[in-house]
């Protein structure tokens, strides 16, 4: 099974900061990597699919990069509504996908 | 607009069964694969199961294999999850989600998601 590891597990930042979250796969997954945002009590929301494709309606301050085993989600200038938990998810296997453990982004 | 609405959650004793439903609207349901994803209280996300657009393929997480069954009724635009032999560790919010691939293609990402339904397994 493919394991996904995110870092850091939690992060404190200020409005306007540039933030990067990392996701590492236990084996190469090409560009089959997706990112989600989840706010408390709400369903997750897709931000990025196929490593770097921005989902329609998602602000351009979100971007994704990487391939193989190492991936990053970058928020170029944090906004108040961006404080949430972020998850990566691999879709390399057509038999379902595994998630990273999550990164909680908090206000400093 | 695209909408997914789960139902069927509740409190159930260990060893018993429960069936979840997910009503889809706003898109051609029969053209998309569908997933179930769950989230235990205070924990991360766990993919549970996927079913192809036509029901021809179904896959499960090891943690539920042999106990849970995913199915769909394309005439009713509804996805199901039959959960048998429930355990305390199955306690979670269960979300249905549409597969990201369009026109019968498998994408492997999840968008959109329903609001979730809570299943509590407790005696």
Coordinates of C-alpha atoms in Angstrom, one line a residue:
Chain A
X1 CA 0.0 0.0 0.0
X2 CA 1.1 3.5 -0.7
X3 CA 1.6 5.6 2.4
X4 CA 1.4 9.4 2.4
X5 CA 3.2 11.6 4.9
X6 CA 2.5 15.3 5.3
X7 CA 4.7 17.8 7.1
X8 CA 4.3 19.7 9.2
X9 CA 1.4 18.3 11.2
X10 CA 0.6 21.8 12.4
X11 CA 1.7 25.2 11.4
X12 CA 1.1 28.7 12.8
X13 CA 1.2 31.6 10.4
X14 CA -0.1 35.1 9.9
X15 CA -2.3 36.7 7.4
X16 CA -0.2 37.6 4.3
X17 CA 2.4 34.9 4.9
X18 CA 3.5 32.5 2.3
X19 CA 3.0 29.0 3.5
X20 CA 4.2 25.6 2.1
X21 CA 2.9 22.2 3.1
X22 CA 4.8 19.1 2.0
X23 CA 3.5 15.6 1.1
X24 CA 5.7 12.6 0.5
X25 CA 4.6 9.3 -1.0
X26 CA 6.2 5.9 0.0
X27 CA 6.7 5.2 -3.7
X28 CA 6.5 7.1 -6.9
X29 CA 3.0 8.2 -7.8
X30 CA 3.9 10.3 -10.9
X31 CA 1.5 13.3 -10.7
X32 CA -1.4 11.5 -9.1
X33 CA -1.6 13.8 -6.1
X34 CA -4.5 15.9 -4.9
X35 CA -5.0 18.5 -2.2
X36 CA -8.1 19.2 0.0
X37 CA -9.0 21.9 2.5
X38 CA -11.3 21.1 5.4
X39 CA -12.8 23.6 7.9
X40 CA -14.3 22.4 11.2
X41 CA -17.6 20.7 10.9
X42 CA -17.5 20.9 7.1
X43 CA -16.9 18.5 4.3
X44 CA -13.5 18.6 2.6
X45 CA -13.1 20.8 -0.5
X46 CA -10.9 19.9 -3.5
X47 CA -8.2 22.5 -4.2
X48 CA -5.7 20.9 -6.5
X49 CA -5.8 17.8 -8.6
X50 CA -3.1 16.0 -10.6
X51 CA -0.4 17.7 -8.5
X52 CA -0.8 21.2 -10.1
X53 CA -4.2 21.7 -11.6
X54 CA -6.2 24.3 -9.8
X55 CA -9.9 23.3 -9.3
X56 CA -12.4 25.7 -10.8
X57 CA -13.4 28.4 -8.4
X58 CA -10.3 28.0 -6.1
X59 CA -8.3 31.2 -5.6
X60 CA -5.1 31.5 -7.5
X61 CA -3.1 32.0 -4.4
X62 CA -3.2 28.2 -4.0
X63 CA -0.8 26.3 -6.1
X64 CA 0.6 22.7 -6.2
X65 CA 3.8 21.3 -7.5
X66 CA 5.9 18.1 -7.5
X67 CA 6.0 14.7 -9.1
X68 CA 7.3 11.2 -8.2
X69 CA 7.4 11.1 -4.4
X70 CA 7.6 14.7 -3.2
X71 CA 4.8 17.3 -3.5
X72 CA 4.0 20.8 -2.1
X73 CA 1.0 22.9 -1.6
X74 CA 1.7 26.6 -1.5
X75 CA -0.5 29.5 -0.4
X76 CA 1.1 32.6 -1.6
X77 CA -0.5 35.1 0.7
X78 CA -2.6 33.7 3.5
X79 CA -6.1 35.1 3.9
X80 CA -8.3 34.7 7.1
X81 CA -10.5 32.1 5.4
X82 CA -7.5 29.9 4.7
X83 CA -7.0 28.7 8.3
X84 CA -8.1 25.1 8.1
X85 CA -6.8 21.6 7.8
X86 CA -5.2 20.5 4.6
X87 CA -4.9 16.9 3.3
X88 CA -3.0 15.4 0.4
X89 CA -4.4 12.2 -1.3
X90 CA -2.8 9.9 -3.8
X91 CA -4.8 8.6 -6.7
X92 CA -2.1 6.5 -8.4
X93 CA -4.1 3.4 -7.7
X94 CA -7.4 3.0 -9.5
X95 CA -8.5 1.0 -6.5
X96 CA -9.0 4.0 -4.2
X97 CA -6.6 6.5 -2.7
X98 CA -4.9 7.1 0.6
X99 CA -4.7 10.4 2.4
X100 CA -2.0 12.1 4.4
X101 CA -2.6 12.6 8.1
X102 CA -3.4 16.3 7.6
X103 CA -1.8 19.7 8.3
X104 CA -3.6 22.0 10.6
X105 CA -3.0 25.7 9.7
X106 CA -3.6 28.0 12.6
X107 CA -3.4 31.7 13.1
X108 CA -0.3 33.0 14.8
Chain B
X1 CA -26.0 22.7 -9.1
X2 CA -24.2 19.4 -8.2
X3 CA -25.5 18.1 -4.9
X4 CA -24.8 15.0 -2.8
X5 CA -27.0 14.3 0.2
X6 CA -26.2 11.4 2.6
X7 CA -28.7 9.7 4.9
X8 CA -29.0 6.6 7.0
X9 CA -26.5 7.3 9.8
X10 CA -27.3 6.8 13.5
X11 CA -26.4 4.8 16.6
X12 CA -26.0 1.1 16.1
X13 CA -24.8 -1.7 18.4
X14 CA -21.5 -3.6 17.6
X15 CA -22.1 -6.5 15.2
X16 CA -25.3 -5.0 13.7
X17 CA -25.8 -3.6 10.2
X18 CA -26.6 -0.2 8.7
X19 CA -27.2 1.1 5.2
X20 CA -26.2 4.5 4.1
X21 CA -27.6 6.3 1.0
X22 CA -26.3 9.2 -1.0
X23 CA -28.8 11.0 -3.3
X24 CA -27.2 12.7 -6.2
X25 CA -28.6 15.6 -8.3
X26 CA -27.4 18.2 -10.8
X27 CA -25.3 16.0 -12.9
X28 CA -25.5 12.8 -15.0
X29 CA -25.0 10.3 -12.1
X30 CA -24.5 7.3 -14.4
X31 CA -21.4 8.9 -16.0
X32 CA -19.3 9.1 -12.8
X33 CA -17.6 6.8 -10.4
X34 CA -18.5 7.4 -6.8
X35 CA -16.6 7.0 -3.5
X36 CA -17.3 6.7 0.2
X37 CA -14.8 8.4 2.6
X38 CA -15.0 8.4 6.3
X39 CA -13.6 10.5 9.2
X40 CA -13.5 9.3 12.8
X41 CA -14.1 11.9 15.4
X42 CA -11.1 14.2 15.6
X43 CA -9.1 12.1 13.1
X44 CA -8.1 12.3 9.5
X45 CA -9.8 11.2 6.3
X46 CA -9.9 7.5 5.3
X47 CA -11.0 6.3 1.9
X48 CA -13.5 3.5 2.2
X49 CA -14.8 2.3 -1.2
X50 CA -15.2 3.1 -4.9
X51 CA -17.7 2.0 -7.5
X52 CA -17.3 2.5 -11.2
X53 CA -19.9 4.5 -13.1
X54 CA -21.7 1.4 -14.3
X55 CA -21.1 -0.7 -11.2
X56 CA -18.7 -3.0 -13.0
X57 CA -15.8 -2.5 -10.6
X58 CA -15.8 -2.1 -6.8
X59 CA -12.9 -1.7 -4.5
X60 CA -12.6 -1.4 -0.7
X61 CA -10.1 -0.4 1.9
X62 CA -8.6 -3.4 3.8
X63 CA -10.3 -2.2 7.0
X64 CA -13.8 -2.8 5.6
X65 CA -13.3 -5.5 3.0
X66 CA -15.7 -8.4 3.5
X67 CA -18.0 -6.3 5.8
X68 CA -19.0 -3.3 3.7
X69 CA -20.6 -3.4 0.2
X70 CA -20.9 -0.4 -2.1
X71 CA -23.6 -0.3 -4.7
X72 CA -25.5 2.1 -6.9
X73 CA -28.9 2.5 -8.6
X74 CA -28.4 4.7 -11.6
X75 CA -32.1 4.8 -12.3
X76 CA -32.6 6.4 -8.9
X77 CA -29.4 8.5 -8.9
X78 CA -28.4 7.0 -5.6
X79 CA -25.3 5.5 -4.1
X80 CA -25.4 3.0 -1.2
X81 CA -23.0 1.6 1.5
X82 CA -24.2 -1.5 3.2
X83 CA -22.3 -1.9 6.5
X84 CA -22.4 -5.3 8.2
X85 CA -20.6 -6.6 11.4
X86 CA -20.0 -3.0 12.6
X87 CA -17.3 -2.3 15.1
X88 CA -16.6 0.6 17.4
X89 CA -13.7 1.6 15.1
X90 CA -16.2 2.2 12.3
X91 CA -17.6 5.2 14.2
X92 CA -17.2 8.1 11.9
X93 CA -18.8 10.7 9.6
X94 CA -19.3 9.0 6.3
X95 CA -19.1 11.2 3.2
X96 CA -20.0 10.3 -0.4
X97 CA -18.0 12.0 -3.1
X98 CA -18.1 12.0 -6.8
X99 CA -15.0 10.8 -8.7
X100 CA -13.2 13.6 -10.5
X101 CA -13.0 11.8 -13.8
X102 CA -15.5 12.9 -16.4
X103 CA -17.5 11.0 -19.0
X104 CA -16.9 7.5 -17.6
X105 CA -13.1 8.1 -17.0
X106 CA -11.6 7.4 -13.6
X107 CA -10.0 10.4 -12.0
X108 CA -9.2 9.3 -8.5
X109 CA -9.9 12.6 -6.8
X110 CA -13.0 13.6 -5.0
X111 CA -15.3 16.5 -6.0
X112 CA -17.8 17.4 -4.7
X113 CA -18.5 15.9 -1.3
X114 CA -21.8 15.5 0.5
X115 CA -22.3 17.0 4.0
X116 CA -21.7 13.6 5.7
X117 CA -23.7 11.4 7.9
X118 CA -22.6 10.3 11.4
X119 CA -22.4 6.6 12.3
X120 CA -21.9 5.7 15.9
X121 CA -21.2 2.1 16.8
X122 CA -21.8 1.7 20.5
X123 CA -23.5 -0.7 22.9

